[in-house]
């Protein structure tokens, strides 16, 4: 037996199996076995969440930033994953530019406070993970 489940389809099914020979039923014979069954359970796959980041920022020194909906289209995955708790993880380099490290909450709000004595560019990587 071979089967291939459809993408994002999961659940449990009961399979009933009988075996038949080609000798027929003459003289009171029986060419069919009794039914036997087994269960197949297809486990759901955890799909990655997705999101879209806002534009790059150019800010003045010693500035507190709070931008609503800076990250948008925050999606946990298919319908069976809609209850997943999403958390943004930000990796800034160099991190000493900030008095308050950048963070993004689950609504997409970006919050940060940079230091007053730093003046340079940074690279910030953002990943959304479920818990």
CSV table of N, CA and C in Angstrom, one decimal:
chain,number,residue,atom,x,y,z
A,1,UNK,N,0.8,-1.2,0.0
A,1,UNK,CA,0.0,0.0,0.0
A,1,UNK,C,0.9,1.2,0.0
A,2,UNK,N,0.6,2.2,-0.9
A,2,UNK,CA,1.3,3.4,-0.9
A,2,UNK,C,0.3,4.6,-1.0
A,3,UNK,N,0.6,5.6,-0.2
A,3,UNK,CA,-0.3,6.8,-0.3
A,3,UNK,C,0.6,8.0,0.0
A,4,UNK,N,0.1,9.2,-0.5
A,4,UNK,CA,0.7,10.4,-0.3
A,4,UNK,C,-0.3,11.5,0.2
A,5,UNK,N,-0.2,11.9,1.4
A,5,UNK,CA,-1.2,12.9,1.9
A,5,UNK,C,-1.1,14.3,1.1
A,6,UNK,N,-2.2,15.0,1.0
A,6,UNK,CA,-2.1,16.3,0.4
A,6,UNK,C,-1.4,17.3,1.4
A,7,UNK,N,-0.8,18.3,0.9
A,7,UNK,CA,-0.2,19.3,1.7
A,7,UNK,C,-1.2,19.9,2.7
A,8,UNK,N,-0.7,20.1,3.9
A,8,UNK,CA,-1.5,20.7,5.0
A,8,UNK,C,-2.8,19.9,5.3
A,9,UNK,N,-2.8,18.6,5.0
A,9,UNK,CA,-4.0,17.8,5.3
A,9,UNK,C,-3.5,16.8,6.4
A,10,UNK,N,-4.2,16.7,7.5
A,10,UNK,CA,-3.8,15.8,8.6
A,10,UNK,C,-5.1,15.2,9.2
A,11,UNK,N,-4.9,14.2,10.0
A,11,UNK,CA,-6.0,13.6,10.7
A,11,UNK,C,-5.8,12.1,10.8
A,12,UNK,N,-6.9,11.4,11.2
A,12,UNK,CA,-6.9,9.9,11.4
A,12,UNK,C,-7.9,9.3,10.5
A,13,UNK,N,-7.6,8.1,10.0
A,13,UNK,CA,-8.6,7.3,9.2
A,13,UNK,C,-8.4,5.9,9.5
A,14,UNK,N,-9.5,5.1,9.5
A,14,UNK,CA,-9.5,3.7,9.7
A,14,UNK,C,-9.5,3.0,8.4
A,15,UNK,N,-8.7,2.0,8.2
A,15,UNK,CA,-8.6,1.3,6.9
A,15,UNK,C,-9.0,-0.2,7.2
A,16,UNK,N,-10.0,-0.6,6.4
A,16,UNK,CA,-10.5,-2.0,6.5
A,16,UNK,C,-9.9,-2.8,5.4
A,17,UNK,N,-9.3,-4.0,5.7
A,17,UNK,CA,-8.7,-4.8,4.7
A,17,UNK,C,-9.3,-6.2,4.7
A,18,UNK,N,-9.6,-6.7,3.4
A,18,UNK,CA,-10.0,-8.0,3.2
A,18,UNK,C,-9.1,-8.6,2.2
A,19,UNK,N,-9.0,-9.9,2.2
A,19,UNK,CA,-8.1,-10.7,1.2
A,19,UNK,C,-9.0,-11.7,0.5
A,20,UNK,N,-8.9,-11.7,-0.8
A,20,UNK,CA,-9.7,-12.6,-1.6
A,20,UNK,C,-8.8,-13.4,-2.5
A,21,UNK,N,-9.1,-14.7,-2.6
A,21,UNK,CA,-8.3,-15.6,-3.6
A,21,UNK,C,-9.2,-15.8,-4.8
A,22,UNK,N,-8.6,-16.4,-5.8
A,22,UNK,CA,-9.2,-16.6,-7.1
A,22,UNK,C,-9.9,-18.0,-7.3
A,23,UNK,N,-10.0,-18.8,-6.2
A,23,UNK,CA,-10.5,-20.1,-6.3
A,23,UNK,C,-12.0,-20.2,-6.3
A,24,UNK,N,-12.7,-19.1,-6.0
A,24,UNK,CA,-14.1,-19.1,-6.0
A,24,UNK,C,-14.7,-19.7,-4.7
A,25,UNK,N,-16.1,-19.9,-4.8
A,25,UNK,CA,-16.8,-20.4,-3.6
A,25,UNK,C,-17.5,-21.7,-3.8
A,26,UNK,N,-17.1,-22.4,-4.8
A,26,UNK,CA,-17.8,-23.7,-5.1
A,26,UNK,C,-17.6,-24.7,-3.9
A,27,UNK,N,-18.6,-25.6,-3.8
A,27,UNK,CA,-18.6,-26.7,-2.8
A,27,UNK,C,-18.6,-26.1,-1.4
A,28,UNK,N,-19.3,-24.9,-1.2
A,28,UNK,CA,-19.4,-24.3,0.1
A,28,UNK,C,-18.2,-23.6,0.6
A,29,UNK,N,-17.2,-23.4,-0.3
A,29,UNK,CA,-16.0,-22.7,0.1
A,29,UNK,C,-16.2,-21.2,0.3
A,30,UNK,N,-15.1,-20.6,0.8
A,30,UNK,CA,-15.1,-19.1,1.1
A,30,UNK,C,-13.8,-18.6,0.5
A,31,UNK,N,-13.9,-17.6,-0.4
A,31,UNK,CA,-12.6,-17.1,-0.9
A,31,UNK,C,-12.3,-15.7,-0.4
A,32,UNK,N,-13.0,-15.3,0.6
A,32,UNK,CA,-12.8,-13.9,1.2
A,32,UNK,C,-12.5,-14.0,2.7
A,33,UNK,N,-11.4,-13.4,3.1
A,33,UNK,CA,-11.0,-13.4,4.5
A,33,UNK,C,-12.0,-12.5,5.3
A,34,UNK,N,-11.9,-12.7,6.6
A,34,UNK,CA,-12.7,-11.8,7.5
A,34,UNK,C,-12.0,-10.4,7.5
A,35,UNK,N,-12.8,-9.4,7.7
A,35,UNK,CA,-12.2,-8.0,7.8
A,35,UNK,C,-11.2,-7.8,8.9
A,36,UNK,N,-10.2,-7.1,8.6
A,36,UNK,CA,-9.2,-6.6,9.6
A,36,UNK,C,-9.0,-5.2,9.3
A,37,UNK,N,-8.7,-4.4,10.4
A,37,UNK,CA,-8.5,-3.0,10.2
A,37,UNK,C,-7.3,-2.5,10.9
A,38,UNK,N,-6.8,-1.3,10.4
A,38,UNK,CA,-5.7,-0.6,11.1
A,38,UNK,C,-6.0,0.9,10.9
A,39,UNK,N,-5.3,1.7,11.7
A,39,UNK,CA,-5.5,3.1,11.7
A,39,UNK,C,-4.3,3.8,11.1
A,40,UNK,N,-4.5,4.8,10.3
A,40,UNK,CA,-3.4,5.7,9.8
A,40,UNK,C,-3.6,7.1,10.4
A,41,UNK,N,-2.6,7.6,11.1
A,41,UNK,CA,-2.7,9.0,11.6
A,41,UNK,C,-1.6,9.8,10.9
A,42,UNK,N,-2.1,10.9,10.3
A,42,UNK,CA,-1.2,11.8,9.6
A,42,UNK,C,-1.0,13.0,10.5
A,43,UNK,N,0.2,13.2,11.0
A,43,UNK,CA,0.5,14.3,11.9
A,43,UNK,C,0.6,15.6,11.2
A,44,UNK,N,0.1,16.8,11.8
A,44,UNK,CA,0.2,18.1,11.1
A,44,UNK,C,1.7,18.5,11.1
A,45,UNK,N,2.1,19.2,10.1
A,45,UNK,CA,3.4,19.8,10.0
A,45,UNK,C,3.4,21.2,10.5
A,46,UNK,N,4.4,21.6,11.3
A,46,UNK,CA,4.4,23.0,11.7
A,46,UNK,C,5.0,23.9,10.6
A,47,UNK,N,4.1,24.7,10.1
A,47,UNK,CA,4.6,25.6,9.0
A,47,UNK,C,5.2,26.9,9.6
A,48,UNK,N,6.1,27.5,8.9
A,48,UNK,CA,6.8,28.7,9.5
A,48,UNK,C,5.8,29.9,9.5
A,49,UNK,N,5.9,30.7,10.5
A,49,UNK,CA,5.1,32.0,10.4
A,49,UNK,C,5.7,32.9,9.4
A,50,UNK,N,5.0,34.0,9.0
A,50,UNK,CA,5.5,34.9,8.0
A,50,UNK,C,5.1,36.3,8.5
A,51,UNK,N,5.9,37.3,7.9
A,51,UNK,CA,5.6,38.7,8.3
A,51,UNK,C,6.3,39.6,7.2
A,52,UNK,N,5.9,40.9,7.2
A,52,UNK,CA,6.6,41.8,6.3
A,52,UNK,C,7.1,43.0,7.2
A,53,UNK,N,8.4,43.3,7.1
A,53,UNK,CA,8.9,44.4,7.9
A,53,UNK,C,8.7,45.7,7.2
A,54,UNK,N,8.7,46.8,8.0
A,54,UNK,CA,8.6,48.2,7.5
A,54,UNK,C,9.9,48.6,6.9
A,55,UNK,N,9.9,49.9,6.5
A,55,UNK,CA,11.0,50.5,5.9
A,55,UNK,C,12.2,50.7,6.8
A,56,UNK,N,13.4,50.8,6.3
A,56,UNK,CA,14.6,51.1,7.1
A,56,UNK,C,14.4,52.5,7.7
A,57,UNK,N,15.1,52.7,8.9
A,57,UNK,CA,14.9,53.9,9.6
A,57,UNK,C,16.2,54.7,9.7
A,58,UNK,N,16.0,56.0,9.7
A,58,UNK,CA,17.1,57.0,9.9
A,58,UNK,C,16.6,57.8,11.1
A,59,UNK,N,17.2,57.7,12.3
A,59,UNK,CA,16.7,58.5,13.4
A,59,UNK,C,17.8,59.3,14.0
A,60,UNK,N,17.4,60.3,14.8
A,60,UNK,CA,18.4,61.2,15.5
A,60,UNK,C,18.9,60.5,16.8
A,61,UNK,N,20.0,61.0,17.3
A,61,UNK,CA,20.6,60.4,18.5
A,61,UNK,C,19.6,60.7,19.7
A,62,UNK,N,19.7,59.8,20.7
A,62,UNK,CA,18.9,59.9,21.9
A,62,UNK,C,17.4,60.0,21.6
A,63,UNK,N,16.9,59.1,20.8
A,63,UNK,CA,15.5,59.2,20.3
A,63,UNK,C,14.8,57.9,20.7
A,64,UNK,N,13.6,58.1,21.3
A,64,UNK,CA,12.7,57.0,21.5
A,64,UNK,C,11.8,56.8,20.3
A,65,UNK,N,11.8,55.6,19.8
A,65,UNK,CA,10.9,55.3,18.6
A,65,UNK,C,9.9,54.3,19.0
A,66,UNK,N,8.7,54.5,18.6
A,66,UNK,CA,7.6,53.5,18.8
A,66,UNK,C,6.7,53.7,17.6
A,67,UNK,N,6.7,52.7,16.7
A,67,UNK,CA,6.0,52.8,15.5
A,67,UNK,C,5.0,51.6,15.4
A,68,UNK,N,3.7,52.0,15.4
A,68,UNK,CA,2.6,50.9,15.3
A,68,UNK,C,2.7,50.3,13.9
A,69,UNK,N,2.3,49.0,13.9
A,69,UNK,CA,2.2,48.3,12.6
A,69,UNK,C,3.5,48.4,11.7
A,70,UNK,N,4.6,48.5,12.3
A,70,UNK,CA,5.9,48.5,11.5
A,70,UNK,C,6.1,47.2,10.9
A,71,UNK,N,5.8,46.1,11.6
A,71,UNK,CA,5.8,44.8,11.0
A,71,UNK,C,4.3,44.5,10.7
A,72,UNK,N,4.0,44.0,9.5
A,72,UNK,CA,2.7,43.8,9.0
A,72,UNK,C,2.5,42.4,8.5
A,73,UNK,N,1.3,42.0,8.1
A,73,UNK,CA,1.0,40.7,7.6
A,73,UNK,C,1.6,39.6,8.4
A,74,UNK,N,1.4,39.7,9.7
A,74,UNK,CA,1.9,38.7,10.7
A,74,UNK,C,1.0,37.5,10.7
A,75,UNK,N,1.5,36.4,10.2
A,75,UNK,CA,0.6,35.2,10.0
A,75,UNK,C,1.3,34.0,10.7
A,76,UNK,N,0.6,33.4,11.5
A,76,UNK,CA,1.1,32.2,12.2
A,76,UNK,C,1.2,31.0,11.4
A,77,UNK,N,0.5,30.9,10.3
A,77,UNK,CA,0.5,29.7,9.4
A,77,UNK,C,-0.9,29.4,9.0
A,78,UNK,N,-1.2,28.2,8.6
A,78,UNK,CA,-2.6,27.8,8.2
A,78,UNK,C,-3.5,27.8,9.4
A,79,UNK,N,-4.8,27.6,9.1
A,79,UNK,CA,-5.9,27.8,10.2
A,79,UNK,C,-5.6,26.9,11.4
A,80,UNK,N,-5.0,25.7,11.3
A,80,UNK,CA,-4.8,24.9,12.4
A,80,UNK,C,-3.7,25.4,13.3
A,81,UNK,N,-3.0,26.5,12.9
A,81,UNK,CA,-1.9,27.1,13.7
A,81,UNK,C,-2.2,28.5,14.2
A,82,UNK,N,-3.5,28.9,14.0
A,82,UNK,CA,-3.9,30.3,14.3
A,82,UNK,C,-3.8,30.6,15.8
A,83,UNK,N,-3.8,29.6,16.7
A,83,UNK,CA,-3.6,29.8,18.1
A,83,UNK,C,-2.2,29.8,18.6
A,84,UNK,N,-1.2,29.7,17.7
A,84,UNK,CA,0.2,29.7,18.1
A,84,UNK,C,0.6,31.1,18.6
A,85,UNK,N,1.4,31.1,19.6
A,85,UNK,CA,1.9,32.4,20.1
A,85,UNK,C,3.2,32.7,19.4
A,86,UNK,N,3.2,33.9,18.8
A,86,UNK,CA,4.4,34.3,18.0
A,86,UNK,C,5.2,35.3,18.8
A,87,UNK,N,6.5,35.2,18.6
A,87,UNK,CA,7.5,36.1,19.3
A,87,UNK,C,8.5,36.5,18.3
A,88,UNK,N,8.8,37.8,18.2
A,88,UNK,CA,9.8,38.3,17.3
A,88,UNK,C,11.1,38.3,18.1
A,89,UNK,N,12.2,37.8,17.5
A,89,UNK,CA,13.5,37.9,18.0
A,89,UNK,C,14.4,38.8,17.1
A,90,UNK,N,15.0,39.8,17.7
A,90,UNK,CA,15.8,40.7,16.9
A,90,UNK,C,17.3,40.6,17.3
A,91,UNK,N,18.1,40.6,16.4
A,91,UNK,CA,19.6,40.5,16.6
A,91,UNK,C,20.2,41.7,16.0
A,92,UNK,N,20.7,42.6,16.9
A,92,UNK,CA,21.3,43.9,16.4
A,92,UNK,C,22.8,43.8,16.5
A,93,UNK,N,23.5,44.4,15.6
A,93,UNK,CA,24.9,44.4,15.6
A,93,UNK,C,25.4,45.8,15.0
A,94,UNK,N,26.1,46.6,15.8
A,94,UNK,CA,26.4,46.4,17.2
A,94,UNK,C,25.3,46.8,18.1
A,95,UNK,N,25.2,46.1,19.2
A,95,UNK,CA,24.1,46.3,20.1
A,95,UNK,C,24.3,47.5,21.1
A,96,UNK,N,25.5,48.0,21.2
A,96,UNK,CA,25.8,49.1,22.1
A,96,UNK,C,25.3,50.4,21.6
A,97,UNK,N,24.6,50.5,20.5
A,97,UNK,CA,24.0,51.7,20.0
A,97,UNK,C,22.7,52.0,20.7
A,98,UNK,N,22.2,51.1,21.5
A,98,UNK,CA,20.9,51.3,22.1
A,98,UNK,C,20.9,51.3,23.6
A,99,UNK,N,20.1,52.2,24.1
A,99,UNK,CA,19.8,52.3,25.5
A,99,UNK,C,18.7,51.3,25.8
A,100,UNK,N,17.7,51.2,24.9
A,100,UNK,CA,16.7,50.2,24.9
A,100,UNK,C,16.7,49.4,23.6
A,101,UNK,N,17.1,48.2,23.7
A,101,UNK,CA,17.2,47.4,22.4
A,101,UNK,C,15.9,47.4,21.6
A,102,UNK,N,16.0,47.3,20.3
A,102,UNK,CA,14.8,47.2,19.5
A,102,UNK,C,14.0,46.0,19.8
A,103,UNK,N,12.7,46.2,19.8
A,103,UNK,CA,11.8,45.0,20.0
A,103,UNK,C,10.5,45.2,19.1
A,104,UNK,N,9.9,44.1,18.8
A,104,UNK,CA,8.7,44.2,18.0
A,104,UNK,C,7.7,43.3,18.8
A,105,UNK,N,6.5,43.9,19.1
A,105,UNK,CA,5.5,43.1,19.8
A,105,UNK,C,4.6,42.3,18.8
A,106,UNK,N,3.7,41.5,19.4
A,106,UNK,CA,2.9,40.7,18.5
A,106,UNK,C,1.9,41.4,17.6
A,107,UNK,N,1.8,42.8,17.8
A,107,UNK,CA,0.9,43.6,16.9
A,107,UNK,C,1.8,44.2,15.8
A,108,UNK,N,3.1,44.1,15.9
A,108,UNK,CA,4.0,44.7,14.9
A,108,UNK,C,4.5,46.0,15.3
A,109,UNK,N,4.3,46.4,16.5
A,109,UNK,CA,4.9,47.7,17.0
A,109,UNK,C,6.4,47.6,17.2
A,110,UNK,N,7.2,48.5,16.6
A,110,UNK,CA,8.6,48.5,16.8
A,110,UNK,C,8.9,49.6,17.9
A,111,UNK,N,9.7,49.2,18.9
A,111,UNK,CA,10.1,50.1,19.9
A,111,UNK,C,11.6,50.1,20.1
A,112,UNK,N,12.2,51.2,20.3
A,112,UNK,CA,13.6,51.3,20.6
A,112,UNK,C,14.0,52.7,21.1
A,113,UNK,N,15.2,52.7,21.8
A,113,UNK,CA,15.8,54.0,22.2
A,113,UNK,C,17.3,53.9,21.9
A,114,UNK,N,17.8,54.8,21.1
A,114,UNK,CA,19.2,54.7,20.8
A,114,UNK,C,20.0,55.6,21.8
A,115,UNK,N,21.3,55.4,21.9
A,115,UNK,CA,22.1,56.2,22.8
A,115,UNK,C,22.5,57.5,22.1
A,116,UNK,N,22.8,58.5,22.9
A,116,UNK,CA,23.0,59.9,22.4
A,116,UNK,C,24.4,60.0,21.8
A,117,UNK,N,25.4,59.1,22.1
A,117,UNK,CA,26.8,59.3,21.7
A,117,UNK,C,27.1,58.4,20.5
A,118,UNK,N,26.2,57.7,20.0
A,118,UNK,CA,26.5,56.8,18.9
A,118,UNK,C,26.0,57.4,17.6
A,119,UNK,N,26.8,57.3,16.5
A,119,UNK,CA,26.3,57.8,15.2
A,119,UNK,C,26.9,56.9,14.1
A,120,UNK,N,26.2,55.8,13.8
A,120,UNK,CA,26.6,54.9,12.8
A,120,UNK,C,25.4,54.0,12.4
A,121,UNK,N,25.6,53.2,11.3
A,121,UNK,CA,24.6,52.4,10.8
A,121,UNK,C,24.7,51.0,11.5
A,122,UNK,N,23.5,50.4,11.6
A,122,UNK,CA,23.5,49.0,12.1
A,122,UNK,C,22.7,48.1,11.2
A,123,UNK,N,22.9,46.8,11.4
A,123,UNK,CA,22.1,45.8,10.7
A,123,UNK,C,21.3,45.1,11.8
A,124,UNK,N,20.1,44.9,11.5
A,124,UNK,CA,19.2,44.3,12.5
A,124,UNK,C,18.5,43.1,11.7
A,125,UNK,N,18.6,41.9,12.2
A,125,UNK,CA,17.9,40.8,11.7
A,125,UNK,C,16.7,40.5,12.5
A,126,UNK,N,15.6,40.1,11.9
A,126,UNK,CA,14.4,39.9,12.6
A,126,UNK,C,13.8,38.5,12.2
A,127,UNK,N,13.5,37.7,13.2
A,127,UNK,CA,12.9,36.4,13.0
A,127,UNK,C,11.7,36.3,13.9
A,128,UNK,N,10.6,35.7,13.3
A,128,UNK,CA,9.4,35.4,14.1
A,128,UNK,C,9.4,33.9,14.4
A,129,UNK,N,9.2,33.5,15.6
A,129,UNK,CA,9.1,32.1,16.0
A,129,UNK,C,7.9,31.9,16.8
A,130,UNK,N,7.4,30.7,16.8
A,130,UNK,CA,6.3,30.3,17.7
A,130,UNK,C,6.8,29.6,18.9
A,131,UNK,N,6.0,29.7,20.0
A,131,UNK,CA,6.4,29.1,21.2
A,131,UNK,C,5.6,27.9,21.4
